[in-house]
Amino acid sequence: MKTKIMPFCIMVVFLVLFSTSSNALTKEKLQQDDDKVEVYYFHFNTRCETCLAIESESKADVMELYGSVVSFASYNLDEEIGEAKGKELGINSQALVVVQGDTKIDITTEGFLYALTDPVKFKEIIEEKINSVM
């Protein structure tokens, strides 16, 4: 009888340990996802020179300033995946946004004002807005 109980007890102990560590890892991952800062650029198929500059400048600035700590993604709202991501974030037109958890900072206007004409100032704005949520 002892030989049958011992493997059962060992199995129960492993299951308890595994489920506890799994829950801890899941909670930690969720917390990390909420802390992550992401920059999203939404656009349509038809784009002007300024629209292209907003994307290229913001992407380069985010990479230069933060490397892999802050992610940058561009979505075309005329495509299904872009439309879905836009709906998730409540965006239905061209936009440049900094997102951290439930916080969303729209810097589209600054992009149109400075990405093409004053990229240095645009970079400073991007840095300021990202730092405000970190």
Short mmCIF file of N, CA, C and O in Angstrom, two decimals:
data_model
loop_
_atom_site.label_atom_id
_atom_site.label_comp_id
_atom_site.label_asym_id
_atom_site.label_seq_id
_atom_site.Cartn_x
_atom_site.Cartn_y
_atom_site.Cartn_z
N MET A 1 0.82 -1.19 0.00
CA MET A 1 0.00 0.00 0.00
C MET A 1 0.87 1.26 0.00
O MET A 1 0.54 2.22 -0.66
N LYS A 2 1.97 1.23 0.77
CA LYS A 2 2.87 2.38 0.83
C LYS A 2 3.45 2.71 -0.54
O LYS A 2 3.64 3.87 -0.87
N THR A 3 3.73 1.71 -1.33
CA THR A 3 4.32 1.95 -2.65
C THR A 3 3.35 2.63 -3.60
O THR A 3 3.76 3.32 -4.51
N LYS A 4 2.05 2.47 -3.40
CA LYS A 4 1.07 3.12 -4.25
C LYS A 4 0.80 4.55 -3.80
O LYS A 4 0.53 5.42 -4.61
N ILE A 5 0.88 4.82 -2.52
CA ILE A 5 0.62 6.16 -1.99
C ILE A 5 1.78 7.10 -2.28
O ILE A 5 1.56 8.26 -2.62
N MET A 6 3.00 6.61 -2.20
CA MET A 6 4.18 7.45 -2.38
C MET A 6 4.21 8.12 -3.77
O MET A 6 4.37 9.34 -3.86
N PRO A 7 4.03 7.40 -4.88
CA PRO A 7 4.03 8.06 -6.19
C PRO A 7 2.89 9.07 -6.33
O PRO A 7 3.05 10.13 -6.93
N PHE A 8 1.74 8.75 -5.75
CA PHE A 8 0.61 9.66 -5.79
C PHE A 8 0.95 10.96 -5.06
O PHE A 8 0.67 12.06 -5.55
N CYS A 9 1.56 10.88 -3.90
CA CYS A 9 1.94 12.07 -3.12
C CYS A 9 2.97 12.91 -3.88
O CYS A 9 2.88 14.13 -3.91
N ILE A 10 3.92 12.24 -4.49
CA ILE A 10 4.94 12.96 -5.25
C ILE A 10 4.29 13.70 -6.43
O ILE A 10 4.60 14.85 -6.70
N MET A 11 3.36 13.04 -7.10
CA MET A 11 2.67 13.67 -8.23
C MET A 11 1.87 14.89 -7.77
O MET A 11 1.89 15.94 -8.42
N VAL A 12 1.20 14.80 -6.63
CA VAL A 12 0.42 15.92 -6.10
C VAL A 12 1.34 17.09 -5.78
O VAL A 12 1.04 18.25 -6.10
N VAL A 13 2.47 16.82 -5.17
CA VAL A 13 3.43 17.88 -4.82
C VAL A 13 3.91 18.59 -6.08
O VAL A 13 3.95 19.82 -6.15
N PHE A 14 4.26 17.83 -7.13
CA PHE A 14 4.71 18.44 -8.38
C PHE A 14 3.62 19.27 -9.03
O PHE A 14 3.87 20.36 -9.55
N LEU A 15 2.41 18.80 -9.01
CA LEU A 15 1.30 19.56 -9.59
C LEU A 15 1.08 20.87 -8.86
O LEU A 15 0.84 21.91 -9.47
N VAL A 16 1.14 20.84 -7.55
CA VAL A 16 0.97 22.06 -6.75
C VAL A 16 2.09 23.05 -7.05
O VAL A 16 1.85 24.23 -7.28
N LEU A 17 3.32 22.56 -7.08
CA LEU A 17 4.46 23.43 -7.36
C LEU A 17 4.38 24.02 -8.77
O LEU A 17 4.62 25.20 -8.99
N PHE A 18 4.03 23.20 -9.75
CA PHE A 18 3.93 23.66 -11.12
C PHE A 18 2.83 24.71 -11.28
O PHE A 18 3.03 25.74 -11.91
N SER A 19 1.68 24.47 -10.72
CA SER A 19 0.58 25.43 -10.87
C SER A 19 0.88 26.74 -10.17
O SER A 19 0.53 27.81 -10.65
N THR A 20 1.56 26.71 -9.04
CA THR A 20 1.92 27.92 -8.32
C THR A 20 2.92 28.74 -9.13
O THR A 20 2.76 29.95 -9.29
N SER A 21 3.95 28.09 -9.67
CA SER A 21 4.95 28.83 -10.44
C SER A 21 4.35 29.34 -11.74
O SER A 21 4.68 30.41 -12.20
N SER A 22 3.46 28.58 -12.34
CA SER A 22 2.81 29.01 -13.57
C SER A 22 1.97 30.26 -13.34
O SER A 22 2.00 31.19 -14.14
N ASN A 23 1.20 30.32 -12.25
CA ASN A 23 0.40 31.49 -11.93
C ASN A 23 1.28 32.70 -11.68
O ASN A 23 0.96 33.81 -12.09
N ALA A 24 2.39 32.51 -10.99
CA ALA A 24 3.30 33.62 -10.71
C ALA A 24 3.88 34.17 -12.00
O ALA A 24 3.97 35.38 -12.19
N LEU A 25 4.26 33.29 -12.92
CA LEU A 25 4.81 33.73 -14.19
C LEU A 25 3.76 34.47 -15.02
O LEU A 25 4.05 35.48 -15.65
N THR A 26 2.54 34.00 -15.02
CA THR A 26 1.48 34.65 -15.77
C THR A 26 1.21 36.04 -15.22
O THR A 26 1.10 37.00 -15.98
N LYS A 27 1.12 36.20 -13.91
CA LYS A 27 0.89 37.51 -13.31
C LYS A 27 2.05 38.45 -13.61
O LYS A 27 1.84 39.62 -13.90
N GLU A 28 3.28 37.94 -13.55
CA GLU A 28 4.45 38.76 -13.83
C GLU A 28 4.43 39.22 -15.29
O GLU A 28 4.70 40.38 -15.59
N LYS A 29 4.09 38.34 -16.21
CA LYS A 29 4.04 38.70 -17.63
C LYS A 29 2.96 39.75 -17.88
O LYS A 29 3.19 40.71 -18.60
N LEU A 30 1.79 39.59 -17.27
CA LEU A 30 0.73 40.58 -17.44
C LEU A 30 1.17 41.94 -16.91
O LEU A 30 0.90 42.97 -17.51
N GLN A 31 1.85 41.94 -15.78
CA GLN A 31 2.32 43.20 -15.21
C GLN A 31 3.35 43.84 -16.14
O GLN A 31 3.32 45.04 -16.36
N GLN A 32 4.24 43.03 -16.71
CA GLN A 32 5.24 43.57 -17.62
C GLN A 32 4.58 44.14 -18.87
O GLN A 32 4.98 45.18 -19.37
N ASP A 33 3.54 43.48 -19.40
CA ASP A 33 2.84 43.97 -20.58
C ASP A 33 2.19 45.32 -20.29
O ASP A 33 2.15 46.19 -21.15
N ASP A 34 1.64 45.51 -19.09
CA ASP A 34 1.03 46.79 -18.73
C ASP A 34 2.07 47.89 -18.62
O ASP A 34 1.77 49.05 -18.86
N ASP A 35 3.29 47.55 -18.24
CA ASP A 35 4.35 48.54 -18.07
C ASP A 35 5.02 48.89 -19.40
O ASP A 35 5.69 49.91 -19.50
N LYS A 36 4.86 48.07 -20.41
CA LYS A 36 5.53 48.27 -21.69
C LYS A 36 5.00 49.52 -22.40
O LYS A 36 3.81 49.78 -22.43
N VAL A 37 5.93 50.28 -22.96
CA VAL A 37 5.57 51.47 -23.72
C VAL A 37 5.68 51.13 -25.20
O VAL A 37 6.67 50.55 -25.65
N GLU A 38 4.63 51.49 -25.94
CA GLU A 38 4.59 51.21 -27.37
C GLU A 38 4.20 52.47 -28.12
O GLU A 38 3.39 53.26 -27.64
N VAL A 39 4.80 52.65 -29.30
CA VAL A 39 4.46 53.78 -30.16
C VAL A 39 3.84 53.19 -31.42
O VAL A 39 4.41 52.29 -32.05
N TYR A 40 2.65 53.68 -31.75
CA TYR A 40 1.94 53.20 -32.93
C TYR A 40 1.72 54.35 -33.91
O TYR A 40 1.34 55.45 -33.51
N TYR A 41 1.95 54.05 -35.19
CA TYR A 41 1.64 55.01 -36.24
C TYR A 41 0.59 54.37 -37.15
O TYR A 41 0.80 53.28 -37.68
N PHE A 42 -0.54 55.03 -37.28
CA PHE A 42 -1.63 54.55 -38.12
C PHE A 42 -1.73 55.44 -39.35
O PHE A 42 -1.65 56.67 -39.24
N HIS A 43 -1.91 54.82 -40.51
CA HIS A 43 -1.98 55.56 -41.77
C HIS A 43 -2.92 54.85 -42.73
O HIS A 43 -3.42 53.76 -42.44
N PHE A 44 -3.16 55.46 -43.88
CA PHE A 44 -3.96 54.88 -44.95
C PHE A 44 -3.05 54.58 -46.14
O PHE A 44 -1.86 54.90 -46.12
N ASN A 45 -3.61 53.99 -47.19
CA ASN A 45 -2.83 53.67 -48.39
C ASN A 45 -2.23 54.93 -49.01
O ASN A 45 -1.06 54.96 -49.37
N THR A 46 -3.04 55.96 -49.17
CA THR A 46 -2.59 57.21 -49.78
C THR A 46 -1.88 58.05 -48.73
O THR A 46 -2.46 58.38 -47.70
N ARG A 47 -0.60 58.38 -49.02
CA ARG A 47 0.20 59.10 -48.03
C ARG A 47 1.00 60.21 -48.71
O ARG A 47 1.57 60.02 -49.77
N CYS A 48 1.08 61.34 -48.03
CA CYS A 48 1.86 62.47 -48.54
C CYS A 48 3.29 62.40 -47.98
O CYS A 48 3.63 61.54 -47.18
N GLU A 49 4.09 63.36 -48.39
CA GLU A 49 5.49 63.42 -47.94
C GLU A 49 5.58 63.58 -46.41
O GLU A 49 6.42 62.97 -45.76
N THR A 50 4.69 64.37 -45.84
CA THR A 50 4.69 64.57 -44.39
C THR A 50 4.31 63.28 -43.67
O THR A 50 4.91 62.93 -42.65
N CYS A 51 3.33 62.59 -44.19
CA CYS A 51 2.91 61.31 -43.59
C CYS A 51 4.07 60.31 -43.56
O CYS A 51 4.30 59.63 -42.56
N LEU A 52 4.80 60.25 -44.67
CA LEU A 52 5.96 59.35 -44.73
C LEU A 52 7.05 59.78 -43.76
O LEU A 52 7.70 58.95 -43.13
N ALA A 53 7.23 61.09 -43.62
CA ALA A 53 8.24 61.62 -42.70
C ALA A 53 7.87 61.32 -41.25
O ALA A 53 8.75 60.99 -40.43
N ILE A 54 6.61 61.42 -40.91
CA ILE A 54 6.17 61.11 -39.54
C ILE A 54 6.55 59.68 -39.20
O ILE A 54 7.13 59.41 -38.14
N GLU A 55 6.27 58.76 -40.10
CA GLU A 55 6.60 57.36 -39.84
C GLU A 55 8.11 57.14 -39.74
O GLU A 55 8.59 56.55 -38.77
N SER A 56 8.85 57.62 -40.72
CA SER A 56 10.29 57.35 -40.72
C SER A 56 11.01 58.03 -39.56
O SER A 56 11.88 57.42 -38.91
N GLU A 57 10.66 59.27 -39.27
CA GLU A 57 11.31 60.01 -38.17
C GLU A 57 10.96 59.40 -36.81
O GLU A 57 11.83 59.22 -35.97
N SER A 58 9.68 59.11 -36.59
CA SER A 58 9.29 58.58 -35.28
C SER A 58 9.89 57.20 -35.06
O SER A 58 10.36 56.89 -33.96
N LYS A 59 9.92 56.37 -36.09
CA LYS A 59 10.51 55.04 -35.96
C LYS A 59 12.00 55.14 -35.64
O LYS A 59 12.50 54.48 -34.71
N ALA A 60 12.72 55.99 -36.37
CA ALA A 60 14.15 56.17 -36.13
C ALA A 60 14.41 56.75 -34.75
O ALA A 60 15.34 56.31 -34.04
N ASP A 61 13.61 57.72 -34.34
CA ASP A 61 13.79 58.35 -33.03
C ASP A 61 13.56 57.36 -31.89
O ASP A 61 14.34 57.31 -30.93
N VAL A 62 12.51 56.57 -31.99
CA VAL A 62 12.21 55.58 -30.94
C VAL A 62 13.35 54.57 -30.84
O VAL A 62 13.81 54.25 -29.75
N MET A 63 13.83 54.10 -31.98
CA MET A 63 14.93 53.13 -31.97
C MET A 63 16.21 53.74 -31.40
O MET A 63 16.90 53.11 -30.60
N GLU A 64 16.52 54.96 -31.80
CA GLU A 64 17.74 55.61 -31.32
C GLU A 64 17.68 55.91 -29.82
O GLU A 64 18.64 55.71 -29.10
N LEU A 65 16.55 56.40 -29.37
CA LEU A 65 16.41 56.80 -27.97
C LEU A 65 16.22 55.62 -27.01
O LEU A 65 16.72 55.66 -25.89
N TYR A 66 15.49 54.60 -27.44
CA TYR A 66 15.08 53.55 -26.50
C TYR A 66 15.44 52.13 -26.92
O TYR A 66 15.24 51.19 -26.14
N GLY A 67 15.93 51.94 -28.12
CA GLY A 67 16.27 50.60 -28.59
C GLY A 67 15.06 49.68 -28.52
O GLY A 67 13.99 50.02 -28.98
N SER A 68 15.24 48.53 -27.88
CA SER A 68 14.15 47.56 -27.80
C SER A 68 13.26 47.76 -26.57
O SER A 68 12.30 47.03 -26.37
N VAL A 69 13.56 48.76 -25.76
CA VAL A 69 12.77 49.01 -24.55
C VAL A 69 11.38 49.53 -24.91
O VAL A 69 10.39 49.20 -24.26
N VAL A 70 11.30 50.33 -25.95
CA VAL A 70 10.03 50.86 -26.44
C VAL A 70 9.84 50.33 -27.86
O VAL A 70 10.74 50.44 -28.69
N SER A 71 8.67 49.77 -28.13
CA SER A 71 8.43 49.22 -29.46
C SER A 71 7.75 50.25 -30.36
O SER A 71 7.07 51.16 -29.88
N PHE A 72 7.96 50.09 -31.65
CA PHE A 72 7.32 50.94 -32.65
C PHE A 72 6.66 50.03 -33.67
O PHE A 72 7.26 49.06 -34.13
N ALA A 73 5.41 50.34 -34.01
CA ALA A 73 4.71 49.57 -35.03
C ALA A 73 3.88 50.51 -35.89
O ALA A 73 3.32 51.49 -35.39
N SER A 74 3.83 50.22 -37.16
CA SER A 74 3.05 51.00 -38.11
C SER A 74 1.93 50.13 -38.66
O SER A 74 2.15 48.97 -39.01
N TYR A 75 0.72 50.69 -38.71
CA TYR A 75 -0.45 49.96 -39.19
C TYR A 75 -1.16 50.74 -40.27
O TYR A 75 -1.40 51.94 -40.12
N ASN A 76 -1.53 50.04 -41.34
CA ASN A 76 -2.31 50.61 -42.41
C ASN A 76 -3.79 50.38 -42.09
O ASN A 76 -4.24 49.23 -42.02
N LEU A 77 -4.54 51.43 -41.89
CA LEU A 77 -5.95 51.33 -41.54
C LEU A 77 -6.81 50.82 -42.69
O LEU A 77 -7.96 50.43 -42.47
N ASP A 78 -6.27 50.80 -43.91
CA ASP A 78 -6.99 50.24 -45.05
C ASP A 78 -6.86 48.71 -45.11
O ASP A 78 -7.50 48.07 -45.94
N GLU A 79 -6.02 48.15 -44.25
CA GLU A 79 -5.85 46.70 -44.19
C GLU A 79 -6.56 46.16 -42.95
O GLU A 79 -6.72 46.86 -41.95
N GLU A 80 -6.94 44.89 -43.02
CA GLU A 80 -7.73 44.28 -41.95
C GLU A 80 -7.01 44.32 -40.60
O GLU A 80 -7.61 44.68 -39.59
N ILE A 81 -5.73 43.99 -40.57
CA ILE A 81 -4.99 43.97 -39.31
C ILE A 81 -4.84 45.38 -38.73
O ILE A 81 -4.94 45.58 -37.52
N GLY A 82 -4.65 46.36 -39.59
CA GLY A 82 -4.54 47.75 -39.14
C GLY A 82 -5.87 48.27 -38.61
O GLY A 82 -5.92 48.97 -37.59
N GLU A 83 -6.94 47.92 -39.29
CA GLU A 83 -8.27 48.34 -38.85
C GLU A 83 -8.60 47.72 -37.48
O GLU A 83 -9.13 48.40 -36.60
N ALA A 84 -8.23 46.45 -37.30
CA ALA A 84 -8.48 45.77 -36.02
C ALA A 84 -7.68 46.41 -34.89
O ALA A 84 -8.22 46.65 -33.79
N LYS A 85 -6.41 46.71 -35.14
CA LYS A 85 -5.58 47.35 -34.11
C LYS A 85 -6.11 48.75 -33.81
O LYS A 85 -6.12 49.19 -32.66
N GLY A 86 -6.56 49.45 -34.84
CA GLY A 86 -7.14 50.78 -34.64
C GLY A 86 -8.38 50.72 -33.77
O GLY A 86 -8.54 51.54 -32.85
N LYS A 87 -9.24 49.76 -34.00
CA LYS A 87 -10.45 49.61 -33.19
C LYS A 87 -10.08 49.29 -31.74
O LYS A 87 -10.69 49.80 -30.81
N GLU A 88 -9.07 48.46 -31.57
CA GLU A 88 -8.61 48.10 -30.22
C GLU A 88 -8.19 49.34 -29.43
O GLU A 88 -8.45 49.44 -28.23
N LEU A 89 -7.56 50.28 -30.11
CA LEU A 89 -7.06 51.49 -29.45
C LEU A 89 -7.98 52.70 -29.63
O LEU A 89 -7.67 53.79 -29.16
N GLY A 90 -9.10 52.51 -30.30
CA GLY A 90 -10.04 53.61 -30.51
C GLY A 90 -9.56 54.62 -31.53
O GLY A 90 -9.83 55.82 -31.42
N ILE A 91 -8.87 54.14 -32.56
CA ILE A 91 -8.31 55.03 -33.59
C ILE A 91 -8.93 54.67 -34.93
O ILE A 91 -8.94 53.51 -35.33
N ASN A 92 -9.43 55.70 -35.65
CA ASN A 92 -10.03 55.45 -36.95
C ASN A 92 -9.51 56.38 -38.03
O ASN A 92 -10.06 56.45 -39.13
N SER A 93 -8.48 57.14 -37.71
CA SER A 93 -7.87 58.01 -38.70
C SER A 93 -6.36 58.03 -38.47
O SER A 93 -5.86 57.44 -37.52
N GLN A 94 -5.66 58.73 -39.32
CA GLN A 94 -4.21 58.78 -39.20
C GLN A 94 -3.83 59.28 -37.81
O GLN A 94 -4.39 60.27 -37.33
N ALA A 95 -2.88 58.57 -37.17
CA ALA A 95 -2.51 58.95 -35.80
C ALA A 95 -1.13 58.42 -35.44
O ALA A 95 -0.70 57.38 -35.92
N LEU A 96 -0.48 59.16 -34.56
CA LEU A 96 0.76 58.74 -33.93
C LEU A 96 0.51 58.79 -32.44
O LEU A 96 0.22 59.86 -31.90
N VAL A 97 0.58 57.63 -31.78
CA VAL A 97 0.24 57.58 -30.36
C VAL A 97 1.29 56.82 -29.57
O VAL A 97 1.91 55.87 -30.06
N VAL A 98 1.47 57.27 -28.33
CA VAL A 98 2.32 56.58 -27.36
C VAL A 98 1.36 55.89 -26.40
O VAL A 98 0.48 56.54 -25.84
N VAL A 99 1.54 54.59 -26.21
CA VAL A 99 0.62 53.81 -25.38
C VAL A 99 1.40 53.10 -24.29
O VAL A 99 2.43 52.47 -24.55
N GLN A 100 0.88 53.22 -23.06
CA GLN A 100 1.44 52.48 -21.93
C GLN A 100 0.26 52.08 -21.05
O GLN A 100 -0.37 52.95 -20.44
N GLY A 101 -0.06 50.78 -21.06
CA GLY A 101 -1.23 50.33 -20.31
C GLY A 101 -2.49 50.99 -20.82
O GLY A 101 -2.79 50.94 -22.01
N ASP A 102 -3.21 51.66 -19.94
CA ASP A 102 -4.45 52.36 -20.32
C ASP A 102 -4.19 53.80 -20.76
O ASP A 102 -5.12 54.49 -21.16
N THR A 103 -2.96 54.25 -20.68
CA THR A 103 -2.62 55.62 -21.05
C THR A 103 -2.29 55.70 -22.53
O THR A 103 -1.51 54.90 -23.04
N LYS A 104 -2.90 56.66 -23.21
CA LYS A 104 -2.66 56.86 -24.64
C LYS A 104 -2.42 58.35 -24.87
O LYS A 104 -3.27 59.18 -24.54
N ILE A 105 -1.26 58.69 -25.41
CA ILE A 105 -0.91 60.09 -25.69
C ILE A 105 -0.84 60.26 -27.21
O ILE A 105 -0.03 59.62 -27.88
N ASP A 106 -1.68 61.13 -27.73
CA ASP A 106 -1.74 61.40 -29.17
C ASP A 106 -0.76 62.52 -29.51
O ASP A 106 -0.88 63.64 -29.01
N ILE A 107 0.20 62.22 -30.38
CA ILE A 107 1.17 63.24 -30.81
C ILE A 107 1.11 63.42 -32.34
O ILE A 107 2.10 63.80 -32.95
N THR A 108 -0.06 63.18 -32.90
CA THR A 108 -0.25 63.32 -34.34
C THR A 108 -0.02 64.75 -34.80
O THR A 108 0.69 64.99 -35.78
N THR A 109 -0.58 65.70 -34.09
CA THR A 109 -0.43 67.12 -34.47
C THR A 109 1.04 67.52 -34.49
O THR A 109 1.51 68.17 -35.44
N GLU A 110 1.77 67.13 -33.46
CA GLU A 110 3.20 67.45 -33.39
C GLU A 110 3.95 66.81 -34.56
O GLU A 110 4.88 67.39 -35.11
N GLY A 111 3.52 65.61 -34.93
CA GLY A 111 4.13 64.94 -36.07
C GLY A 111 3.95 65.74 -37.35
O GLY A 111 4.90 65.95 -38.11
N PHE A 112 2.72 66.21 -37.59
CA PHE A 112 2.47 67.00 -38.79
C PHE A 112 3.20 68.33 -38.76
O PHE A 112 3.62 68.85 -39.79
N LEU A 113 3.34 68.91 -37.58
CA LEU A 113 4.02 70.19 -37.48
C LEU A 113 5.53 70.09 -37.66
O LEU A 113 6.15 70.98 -38.27
N TYR A 114 6.16 69.03 -37.13
CA TYR A 114 7.62 69.03 -37.03
C TYR A 114 8.37 67.90 -37.72
O TYR A 114 9.58 68.03 -37.93
N ALA A 115 7.73 66.79 -38.06
CA ALA A 115 8.47 65.65 -38.61
C ALA A 115 9.26 66.01 -39.86
O ALA A 115 10.40 65.59 -40.02
N LEU A 116 8.68 66.81 -40.71
CA LEU A 116 9.33 67.19 -41.97
C LEU A 116 10.13 68.48 -41.84
O LEU A 116 11.23 68.59 -42.39
N THR A 117 9.62 69.43 -41.07
CA THR A 117 10.25 70.76 -41.03
C THR A 117 11.28 70.93 -39.91
O THR A 117 12.20 71.73 -40.05
N ASP A 118 11.11 70.23 -38.80
CA ASP A 118 12.03 70.37 -37.66
C ASP A 118 12.17 69.03 -36.93
O ASP A 118 11.66 68.85 -35.82
N PRO A 119 12.88 68.07 -37.55
CA PRO A 119 12.99 66.73 -36.96
C PRO A 119 13.63 66.71 -35.57
O PRO A 119 13.31 65.84 -34.76
N VAL A 120 14.49 67.66 -35.28
CA VAL A 120 15.12 67.71 -33.95
C VAL A 120 14.07 68.01 -32.88
O VAL A 120 14.02 67.36 -31.84
N LYS A 121 13.22 68.98 -33.16
CA LYS A 121 12.15 69.31 -32.22
C LYS A 121 11.18 68.14 -32.09
O LYS A 121 10.71 67.83 -30.99
N PHE A 122 10.87 67.48 -33.20
CA PHE A 122 9.98 66.33 -33.18
C PHE A 122 10.55 65.22 -32.30
O PHE A 122 9.85 64.62 -31.49
N LYS A 123 11.84 64.99 -32.40
CA LYS A 123 12.51 63.97 -31.57
C LYS A 123 12.40 64.34 -30.09
O LYS A 123 12.16 63.47 -29.25
N GLU A 124 12.58 65.61 -29.77
CA GLU A 124 12.46 66.07 -28.38
C GLU A 124 11.05 65.82 -27.84
O GLU A 124 10.88 65.41 -26.69
N ILE A 125 10.05 66.06 -28.68
CA ILE A 125 8.66 65.84 -28.26
C ILE A 125 8.40 64.36 -28.02
O ILE A 125 7.78 63.98 -27.02
N ILE A 126 8.88 63.52 -28.94
CA ILE A 126 8.71 62.08 -28.77
C ILE A 126 9.35 61.62 -27.46
O ILE A 126 8.74 60.88 -26.68
N GLU A 127 10.57 62.09 -27.21
CA GLU A 127 11.27 61.71 -25.98
C GLU A 127 10.49 62.17 -24.74
O GLU A 127 10.32 61.44 -23.77
N GLU A 128 10.02 63.39 -24.76
CA GLU A 128 9.27 63.95 -23.62
C GLU A 128 8.00 63.13 -23.35
O GLU A 128 7.70 62.80 -22.20
N LYS A 129 7.26 62.80 -24.41
CA LYS A 129 6.00 62.07 -24.23
C LYS A 129 6.24 60.65 -23.76
O LYS A 129 5.51 60.15 -22.88
N ILE A 130 7.24 59.99 -24.29
CA ILE A 130 7.54 58.62 -23.85
C ILE A 130 8.03 58.63 -22.41
O ILE A 130 7.60 57.81 -21.59
N ASN A 131 8.92 59.56 -22.08
CA ASN A 131 9.43 59.64 -20.71
C ASN A 131 8.32 59.93 -19.70
O ASN A 131 8.40 59.50 -18.55
N SER A 132 7.28 60.61 -20.13
CA SER A 132 6.19 60.94 -19.21
C SER A 132 5.38 59.71 -18.77
O SER A 132 4.68 59.77 -17.76
N VAL A 133 5.46 58.63 -19.53
CA VAL A 133 4.72 57.42 -19.16
C VAL A 133 5.62 56.29 -18.66
O VAL A 133 5.13 55.22 -18.29
N MET A 134 6.92 56.51 -18.65
CA MET A 134 7.85 55.46 -18.20
C MET A 134 8.05 55.51 -16.71
O MET A 134 7.93 56.46 -16.07
#
